[in-house]
PDB file of C-alpha atoms in Angstrom:
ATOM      1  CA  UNK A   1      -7.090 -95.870  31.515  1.00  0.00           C
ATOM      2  CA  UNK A   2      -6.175 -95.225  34.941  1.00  0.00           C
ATOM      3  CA  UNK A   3      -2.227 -95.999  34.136  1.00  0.00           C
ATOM      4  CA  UNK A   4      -2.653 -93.326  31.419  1.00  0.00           C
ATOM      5  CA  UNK A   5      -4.001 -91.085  33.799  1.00  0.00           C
ATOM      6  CA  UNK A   6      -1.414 -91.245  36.298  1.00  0.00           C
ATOM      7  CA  UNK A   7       0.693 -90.758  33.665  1.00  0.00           C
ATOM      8  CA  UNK A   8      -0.457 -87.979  32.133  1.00  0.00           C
ATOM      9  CA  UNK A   9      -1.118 -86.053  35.292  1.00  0.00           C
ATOM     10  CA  UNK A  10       2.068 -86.708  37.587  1.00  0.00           C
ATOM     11  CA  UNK A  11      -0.305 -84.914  40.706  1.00  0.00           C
ATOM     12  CA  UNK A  12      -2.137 -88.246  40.648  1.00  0.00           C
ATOM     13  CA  UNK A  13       0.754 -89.854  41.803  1.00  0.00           C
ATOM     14  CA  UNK A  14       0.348 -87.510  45.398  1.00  0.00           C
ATOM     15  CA  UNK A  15      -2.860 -88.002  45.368  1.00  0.00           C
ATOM     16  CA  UNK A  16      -3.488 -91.710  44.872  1.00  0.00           C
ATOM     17  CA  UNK A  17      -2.212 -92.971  48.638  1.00  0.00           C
ATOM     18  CA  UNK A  18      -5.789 -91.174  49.811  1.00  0.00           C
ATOM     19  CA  UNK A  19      -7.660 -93.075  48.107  1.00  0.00           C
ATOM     20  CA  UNK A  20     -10.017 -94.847  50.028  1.00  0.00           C
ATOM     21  CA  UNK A  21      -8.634 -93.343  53.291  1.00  0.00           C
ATOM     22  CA  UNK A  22     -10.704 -91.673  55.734  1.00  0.00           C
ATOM     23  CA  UNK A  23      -9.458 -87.918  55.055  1.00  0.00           C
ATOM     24  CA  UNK A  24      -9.893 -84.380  56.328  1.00  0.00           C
ATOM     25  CA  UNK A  25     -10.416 -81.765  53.922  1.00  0.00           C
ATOM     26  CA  UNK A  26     -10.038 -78.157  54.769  1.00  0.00           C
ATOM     27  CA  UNK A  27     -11.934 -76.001  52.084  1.00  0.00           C
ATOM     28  CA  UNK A  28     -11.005 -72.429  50.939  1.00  0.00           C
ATOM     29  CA  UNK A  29     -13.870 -70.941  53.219  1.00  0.00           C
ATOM     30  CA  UNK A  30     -12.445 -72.554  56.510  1.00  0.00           C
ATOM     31  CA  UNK A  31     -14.413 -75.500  56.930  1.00  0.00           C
ATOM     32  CA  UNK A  32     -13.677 -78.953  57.602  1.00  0.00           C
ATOM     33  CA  UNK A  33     -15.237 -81.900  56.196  1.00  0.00           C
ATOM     34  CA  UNK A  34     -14.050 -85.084  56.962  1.00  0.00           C
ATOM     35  CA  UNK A  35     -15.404 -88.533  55.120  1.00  0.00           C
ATOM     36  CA  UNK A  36     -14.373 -91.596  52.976  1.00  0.00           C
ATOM     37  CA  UNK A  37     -12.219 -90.138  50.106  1.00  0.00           C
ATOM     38  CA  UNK A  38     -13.717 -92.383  46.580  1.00  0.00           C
ATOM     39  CA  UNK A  39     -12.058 -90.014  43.894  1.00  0.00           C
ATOM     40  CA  UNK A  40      -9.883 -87.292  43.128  1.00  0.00           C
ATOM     41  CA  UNK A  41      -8.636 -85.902  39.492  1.00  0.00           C
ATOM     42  CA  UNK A  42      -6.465 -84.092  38.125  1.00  0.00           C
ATOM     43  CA  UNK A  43      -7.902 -80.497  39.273  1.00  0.00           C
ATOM     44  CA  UNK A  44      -7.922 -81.857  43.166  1.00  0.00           C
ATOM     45  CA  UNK A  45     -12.186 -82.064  42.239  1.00  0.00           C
ATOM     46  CA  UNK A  46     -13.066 -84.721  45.462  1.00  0.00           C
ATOM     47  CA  UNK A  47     -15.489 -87.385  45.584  1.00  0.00           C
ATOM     48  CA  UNK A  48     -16.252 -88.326  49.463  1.00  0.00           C
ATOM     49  CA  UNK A  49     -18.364 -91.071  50.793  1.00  0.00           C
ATOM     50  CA  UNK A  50     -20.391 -90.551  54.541  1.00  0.00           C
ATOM     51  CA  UNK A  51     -18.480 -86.966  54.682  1.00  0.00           C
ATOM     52  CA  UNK A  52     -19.428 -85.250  57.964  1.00  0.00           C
ATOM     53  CA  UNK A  53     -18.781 -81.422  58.505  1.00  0.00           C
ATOM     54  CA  UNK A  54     -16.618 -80.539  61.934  1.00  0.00           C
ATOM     55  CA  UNK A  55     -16.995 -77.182  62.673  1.00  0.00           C
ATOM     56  CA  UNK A  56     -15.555 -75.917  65.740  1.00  0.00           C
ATOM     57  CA  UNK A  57     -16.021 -72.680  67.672  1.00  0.00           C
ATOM     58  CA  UNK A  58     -14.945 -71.617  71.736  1.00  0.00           C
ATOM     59  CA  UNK A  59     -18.238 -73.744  72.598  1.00  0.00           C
ATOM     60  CA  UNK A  60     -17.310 -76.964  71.359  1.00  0.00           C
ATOM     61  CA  UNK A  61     -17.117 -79.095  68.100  1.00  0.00           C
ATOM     62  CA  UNK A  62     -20.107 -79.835  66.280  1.00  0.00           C
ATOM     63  CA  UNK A  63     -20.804 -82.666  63.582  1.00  0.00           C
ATOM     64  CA  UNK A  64     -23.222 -82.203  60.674  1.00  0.00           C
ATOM     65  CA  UNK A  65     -23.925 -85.417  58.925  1.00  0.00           C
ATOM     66  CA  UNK A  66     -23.583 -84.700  54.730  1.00  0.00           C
ATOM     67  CA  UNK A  67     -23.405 -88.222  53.081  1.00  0.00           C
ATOM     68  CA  UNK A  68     -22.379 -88.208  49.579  1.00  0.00           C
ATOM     69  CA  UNK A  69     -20.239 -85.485  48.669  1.00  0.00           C
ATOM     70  CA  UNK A  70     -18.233 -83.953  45.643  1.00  0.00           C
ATOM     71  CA  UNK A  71     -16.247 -80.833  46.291  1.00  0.00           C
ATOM     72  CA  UNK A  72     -14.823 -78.879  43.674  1.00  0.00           C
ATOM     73  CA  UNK A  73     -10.966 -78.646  43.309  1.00  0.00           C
ATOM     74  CA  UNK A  74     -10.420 -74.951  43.109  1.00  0.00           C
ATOM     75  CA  UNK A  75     -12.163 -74.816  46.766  1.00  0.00           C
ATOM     76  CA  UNK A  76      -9.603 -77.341  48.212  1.00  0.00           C
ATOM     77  CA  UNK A  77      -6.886 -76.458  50.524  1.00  0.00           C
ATOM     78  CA  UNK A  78      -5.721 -79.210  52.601  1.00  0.00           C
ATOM     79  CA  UNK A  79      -6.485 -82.982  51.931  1.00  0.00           C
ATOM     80  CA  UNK A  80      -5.115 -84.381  55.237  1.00  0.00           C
ATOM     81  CA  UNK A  81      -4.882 -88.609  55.683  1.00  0.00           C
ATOM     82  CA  UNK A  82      -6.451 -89.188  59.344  1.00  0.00           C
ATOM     83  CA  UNK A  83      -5.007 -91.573  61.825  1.00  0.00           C
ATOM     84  CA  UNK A  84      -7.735 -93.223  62.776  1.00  0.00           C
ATOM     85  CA  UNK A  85      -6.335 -94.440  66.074  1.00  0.00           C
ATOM     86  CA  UNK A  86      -5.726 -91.141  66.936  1.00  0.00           C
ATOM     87  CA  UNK A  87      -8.893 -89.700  65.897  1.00  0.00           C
ATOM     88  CA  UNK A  88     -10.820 -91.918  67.950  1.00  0.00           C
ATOM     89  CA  UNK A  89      -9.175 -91.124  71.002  1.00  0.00           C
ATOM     90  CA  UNK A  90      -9.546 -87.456  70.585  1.00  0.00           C
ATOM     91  CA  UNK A  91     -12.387 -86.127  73.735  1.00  0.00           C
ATOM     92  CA  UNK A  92     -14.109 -83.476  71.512  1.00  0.00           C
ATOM     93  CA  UNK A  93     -16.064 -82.210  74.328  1.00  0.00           C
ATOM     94  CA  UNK A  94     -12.795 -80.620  75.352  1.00  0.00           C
ATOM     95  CA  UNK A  95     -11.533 -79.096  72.528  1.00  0.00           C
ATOM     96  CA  UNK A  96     -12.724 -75.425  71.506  1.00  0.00           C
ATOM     97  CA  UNK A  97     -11.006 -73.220  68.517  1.00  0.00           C
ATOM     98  CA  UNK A  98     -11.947 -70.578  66.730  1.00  0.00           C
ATOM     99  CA  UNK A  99     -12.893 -71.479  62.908  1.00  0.00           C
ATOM    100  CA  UNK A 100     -10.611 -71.025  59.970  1.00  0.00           C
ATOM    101  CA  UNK A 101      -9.776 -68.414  58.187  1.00  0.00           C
ATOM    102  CA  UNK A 102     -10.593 -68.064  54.896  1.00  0.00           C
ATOM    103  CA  UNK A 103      -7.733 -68.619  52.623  1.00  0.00           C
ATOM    104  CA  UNK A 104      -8.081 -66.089  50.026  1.00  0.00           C
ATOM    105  CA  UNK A 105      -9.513 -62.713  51.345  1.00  0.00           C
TER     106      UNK A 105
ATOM    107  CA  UNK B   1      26.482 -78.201  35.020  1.00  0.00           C
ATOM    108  CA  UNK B   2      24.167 -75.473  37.074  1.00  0.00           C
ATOM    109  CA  UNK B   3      21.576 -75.875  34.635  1.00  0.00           C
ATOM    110  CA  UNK B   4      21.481 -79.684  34.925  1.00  0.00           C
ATOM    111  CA  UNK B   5      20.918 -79.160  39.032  1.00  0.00           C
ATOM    112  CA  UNK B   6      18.304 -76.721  38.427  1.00  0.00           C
ATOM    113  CA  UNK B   7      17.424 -77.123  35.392  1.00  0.00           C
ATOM    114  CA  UNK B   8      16.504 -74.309  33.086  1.00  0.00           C
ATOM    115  CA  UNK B   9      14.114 -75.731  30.643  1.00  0.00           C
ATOM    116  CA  UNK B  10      11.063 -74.086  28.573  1.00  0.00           C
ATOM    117  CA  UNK B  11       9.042 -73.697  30.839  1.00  0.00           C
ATOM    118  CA  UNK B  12      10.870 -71.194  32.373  1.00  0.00           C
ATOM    119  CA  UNK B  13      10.038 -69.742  36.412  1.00  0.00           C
ATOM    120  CA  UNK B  14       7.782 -73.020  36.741  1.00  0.00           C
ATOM    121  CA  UNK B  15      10.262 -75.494  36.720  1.00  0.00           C
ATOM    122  CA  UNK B  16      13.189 -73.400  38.908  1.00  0.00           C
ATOM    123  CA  UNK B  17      11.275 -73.394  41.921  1.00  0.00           C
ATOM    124  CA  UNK B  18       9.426 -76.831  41.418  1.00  0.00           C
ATOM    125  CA  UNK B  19      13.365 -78.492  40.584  1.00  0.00           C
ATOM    126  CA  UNK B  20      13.867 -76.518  43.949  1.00  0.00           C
ATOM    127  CA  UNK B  21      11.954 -78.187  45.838  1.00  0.00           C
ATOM    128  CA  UNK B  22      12.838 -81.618  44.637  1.00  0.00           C
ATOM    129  CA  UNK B  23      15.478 -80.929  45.793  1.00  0.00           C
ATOM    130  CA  UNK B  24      14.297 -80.518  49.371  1.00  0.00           C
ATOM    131  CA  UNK B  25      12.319 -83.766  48.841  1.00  0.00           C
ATOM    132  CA  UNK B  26      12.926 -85.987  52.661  1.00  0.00           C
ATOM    133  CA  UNK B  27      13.877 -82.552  54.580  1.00  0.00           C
ATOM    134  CA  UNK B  28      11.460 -80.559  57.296  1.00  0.00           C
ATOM    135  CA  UNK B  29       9.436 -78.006  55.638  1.00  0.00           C
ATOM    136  CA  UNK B  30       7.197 -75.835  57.420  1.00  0.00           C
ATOM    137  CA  UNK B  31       4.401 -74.570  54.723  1.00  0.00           C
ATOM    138  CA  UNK B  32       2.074 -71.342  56.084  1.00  0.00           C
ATOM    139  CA  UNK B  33      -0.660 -71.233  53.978  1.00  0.00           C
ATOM    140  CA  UNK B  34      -2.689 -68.057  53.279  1.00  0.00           C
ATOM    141  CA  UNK B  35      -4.609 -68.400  56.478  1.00  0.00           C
ATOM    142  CA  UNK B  36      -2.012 -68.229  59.033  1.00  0.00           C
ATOM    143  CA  UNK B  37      -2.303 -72.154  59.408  1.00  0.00           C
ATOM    144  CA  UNK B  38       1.459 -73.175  59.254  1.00  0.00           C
ATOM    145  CA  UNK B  39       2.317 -77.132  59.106  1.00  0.00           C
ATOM    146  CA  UNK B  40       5.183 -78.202  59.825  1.00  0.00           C
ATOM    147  CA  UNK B  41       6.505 -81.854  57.780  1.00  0.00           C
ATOM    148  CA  UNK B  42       8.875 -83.974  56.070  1.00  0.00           C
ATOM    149  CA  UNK B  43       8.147 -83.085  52.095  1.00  0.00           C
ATOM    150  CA  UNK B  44       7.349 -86.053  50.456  1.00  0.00           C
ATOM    151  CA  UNK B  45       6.879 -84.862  46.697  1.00  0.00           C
ATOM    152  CA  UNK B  46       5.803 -81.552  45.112  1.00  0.00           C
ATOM    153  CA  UNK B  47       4.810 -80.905  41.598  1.00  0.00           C
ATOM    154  CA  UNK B  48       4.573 -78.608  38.369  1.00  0.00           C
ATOM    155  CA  UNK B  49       1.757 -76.614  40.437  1.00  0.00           C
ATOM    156  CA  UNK B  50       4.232 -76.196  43.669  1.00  0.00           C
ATOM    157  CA  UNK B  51       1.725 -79.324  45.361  1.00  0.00           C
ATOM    158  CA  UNK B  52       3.041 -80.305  48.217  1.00  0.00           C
ATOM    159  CA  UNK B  53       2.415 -83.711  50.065  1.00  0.00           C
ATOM    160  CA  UNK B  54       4.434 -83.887  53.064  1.00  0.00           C
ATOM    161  CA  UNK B  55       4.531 -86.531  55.556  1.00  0.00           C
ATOM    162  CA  UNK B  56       4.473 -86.454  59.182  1.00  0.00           C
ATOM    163  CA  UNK B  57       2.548 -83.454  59.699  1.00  0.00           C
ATOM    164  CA  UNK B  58       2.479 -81.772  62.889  1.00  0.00           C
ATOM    165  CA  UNK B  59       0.336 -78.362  63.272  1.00  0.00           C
ATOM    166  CA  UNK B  60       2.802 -75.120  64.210  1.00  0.00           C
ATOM    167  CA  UNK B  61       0.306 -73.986  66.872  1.00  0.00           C
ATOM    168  CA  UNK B  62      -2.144 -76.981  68.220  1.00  0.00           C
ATOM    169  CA  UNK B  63      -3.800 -75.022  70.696  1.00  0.00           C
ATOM    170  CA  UNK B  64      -4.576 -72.765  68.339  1.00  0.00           C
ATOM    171  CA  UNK B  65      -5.656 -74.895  65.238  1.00  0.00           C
ATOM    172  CA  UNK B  66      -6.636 -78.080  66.375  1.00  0.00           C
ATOM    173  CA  UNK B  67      -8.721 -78.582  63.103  1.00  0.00           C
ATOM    174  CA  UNK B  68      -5.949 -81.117  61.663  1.00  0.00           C
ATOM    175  CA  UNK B  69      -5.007 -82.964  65.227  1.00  0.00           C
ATOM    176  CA  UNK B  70      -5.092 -86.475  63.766  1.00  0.00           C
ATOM    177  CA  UNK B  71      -3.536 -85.908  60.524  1.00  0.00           C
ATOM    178  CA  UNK B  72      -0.418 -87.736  59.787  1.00  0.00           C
ATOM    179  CA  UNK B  73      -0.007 -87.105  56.329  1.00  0.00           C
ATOM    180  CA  UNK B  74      -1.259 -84.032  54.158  1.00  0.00           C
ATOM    181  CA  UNK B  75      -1.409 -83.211  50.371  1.00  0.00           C
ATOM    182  CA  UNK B  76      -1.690 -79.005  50.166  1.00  0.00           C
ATOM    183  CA  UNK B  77      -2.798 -77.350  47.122  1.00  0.00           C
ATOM    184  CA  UNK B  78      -0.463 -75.022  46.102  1.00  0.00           C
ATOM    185  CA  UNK B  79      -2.696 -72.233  45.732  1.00  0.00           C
ATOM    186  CA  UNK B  80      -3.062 -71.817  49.263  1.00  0.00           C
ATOM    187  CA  UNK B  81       0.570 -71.332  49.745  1.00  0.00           C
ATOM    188  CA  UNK B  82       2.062 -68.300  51.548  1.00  0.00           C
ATOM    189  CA  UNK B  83       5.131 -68.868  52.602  1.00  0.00           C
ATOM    190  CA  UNK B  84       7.620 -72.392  52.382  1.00  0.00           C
ATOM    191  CA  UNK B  85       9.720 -72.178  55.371  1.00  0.00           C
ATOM    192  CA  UNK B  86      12.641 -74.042  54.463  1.00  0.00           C
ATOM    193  CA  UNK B  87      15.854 -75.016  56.361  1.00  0.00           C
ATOM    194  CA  UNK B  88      18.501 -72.508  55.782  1.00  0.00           C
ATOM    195  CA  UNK B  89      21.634 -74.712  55.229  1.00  0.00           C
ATOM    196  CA  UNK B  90      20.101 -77.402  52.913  1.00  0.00           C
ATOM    197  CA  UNK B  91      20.280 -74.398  50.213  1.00  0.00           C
ATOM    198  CA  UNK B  92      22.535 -73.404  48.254  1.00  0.00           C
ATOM    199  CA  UNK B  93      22.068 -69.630  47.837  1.00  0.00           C
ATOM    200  CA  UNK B  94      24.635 -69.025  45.387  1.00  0.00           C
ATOM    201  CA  UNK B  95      23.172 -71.970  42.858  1.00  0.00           C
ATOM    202  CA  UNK B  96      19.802 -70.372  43.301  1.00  0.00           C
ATOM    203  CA  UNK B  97      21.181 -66.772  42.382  1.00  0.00           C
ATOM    204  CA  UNK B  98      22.719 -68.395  39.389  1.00  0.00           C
ATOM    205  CA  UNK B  99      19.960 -70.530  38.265  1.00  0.00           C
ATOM    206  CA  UNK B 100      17.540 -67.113  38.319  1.00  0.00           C
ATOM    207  CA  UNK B 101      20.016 -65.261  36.670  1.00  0.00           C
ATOM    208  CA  UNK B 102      19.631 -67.475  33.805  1.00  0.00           C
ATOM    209  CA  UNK B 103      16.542 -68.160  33.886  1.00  0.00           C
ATOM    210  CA  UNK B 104      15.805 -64.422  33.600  1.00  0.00           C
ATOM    211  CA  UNK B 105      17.795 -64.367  30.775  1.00  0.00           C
ATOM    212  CA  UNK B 106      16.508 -67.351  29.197  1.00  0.00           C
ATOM    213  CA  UNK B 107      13.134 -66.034  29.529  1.00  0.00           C
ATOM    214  CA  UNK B 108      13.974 -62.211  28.242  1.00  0.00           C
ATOM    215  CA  UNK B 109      15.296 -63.910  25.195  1.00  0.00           C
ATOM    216  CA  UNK B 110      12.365 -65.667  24.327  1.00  0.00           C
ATOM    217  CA  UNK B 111      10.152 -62.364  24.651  1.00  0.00           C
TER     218      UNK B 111
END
């Protein structure tokens, strides 16, 4: 059944290398939740395991622990793969932004 | 012929842009997406839904939008799409015209 659904939905094919990835997803309002990424379909709907919510603001970042998430497609922007490595290293005590935009105004 | 590069099929305004941008597939893109965030990448595939997963992504202003730092690849929902920022002489202009021109026709035909 999977095969056929790759198939028959050739956005599955973009989609599938996230699987099981630690990802970032930016949602329509702004906001950043970042977590284990368990399931997608064909509408970009998002199934993410120990998700955790970074929002930043000129003060600092925050994290807001969420656990089980699903997020529906039409409010997904950006699912981003995260280098872990990278991410890691990052010294969030120094980095300050202003949140997101929302995408559609 | 043109059709065949750009293919005219259909489904009509759909498929010109997204056989368009397969044919941009391995080139720098830079997408801005409707909230200023611009990311710039190597476009890895798009779809029927203009989709686009590019790889090596690199954030247009870091200082500014830190949000995706550590993100080296990115799938973006097509929705969300302002502008494609694309670069200038990997297009052929004059294929483009032609392929509209058609498909405008095409399109008025079937109406």
């Amino acid at each position: 059944w999977y095969q056929r659904r790759v198939r028959e939905f050739p956005i599955m094919a973009l989609l599938d290398s996230f699987i099981n990835k630690t990802v970032s997803i930016i949602t329509n309002d702004g906001r950043n939740i970042i977590g284990t990424l368990r399931g997608v379909d064909q509408v970009v709907n998002v199934i993410m395991e120990e998700s955790t919510e970074r929002v930043y603001s000129k003060d600092g970042v925050d994290t807001v622990t969420l656990g089980l998430y699903i997020i529906r497609g039409d409010n997904v922007a950006i699912i981003g793969e995260i280098d872990e490595e990278k991410d890691s290293k990052l010294d969030f005590s120094k980095i300050k932004a202003e949140p997101l935009k929302d995408l559609i105004h | 012929g043109i059709n065949a590069e750009y293919g005219a099929t259909k489904i009509q305004f759909l498929m010109l842009f997204y056989s368009f941008f397969k044919t941009l597939v391995g080139k720098q893109v830079t997408v801005e997406l409707k909230n200023d965030l611009a990311i710039r990448g190597t476009l890895h595939s798009v779809d029927q839904y203009l989709n686009i997963k590019l790889l090596d992504v690199s954030v247009v202003e870091p200082e500014k939008y830190p949000h995706l730092i550590s993100i080296k690849n990115c799938f973006i929902r097509g929705s969300v799409v302002r502008y494609v920022h694309v670069p200038p002489h990997e297009v052929d202009t004059e294929l483009l015209q032609d392929s509209s021109r058609i498909e405008a026709r095409e399109q008025k035909k079937s109406t």
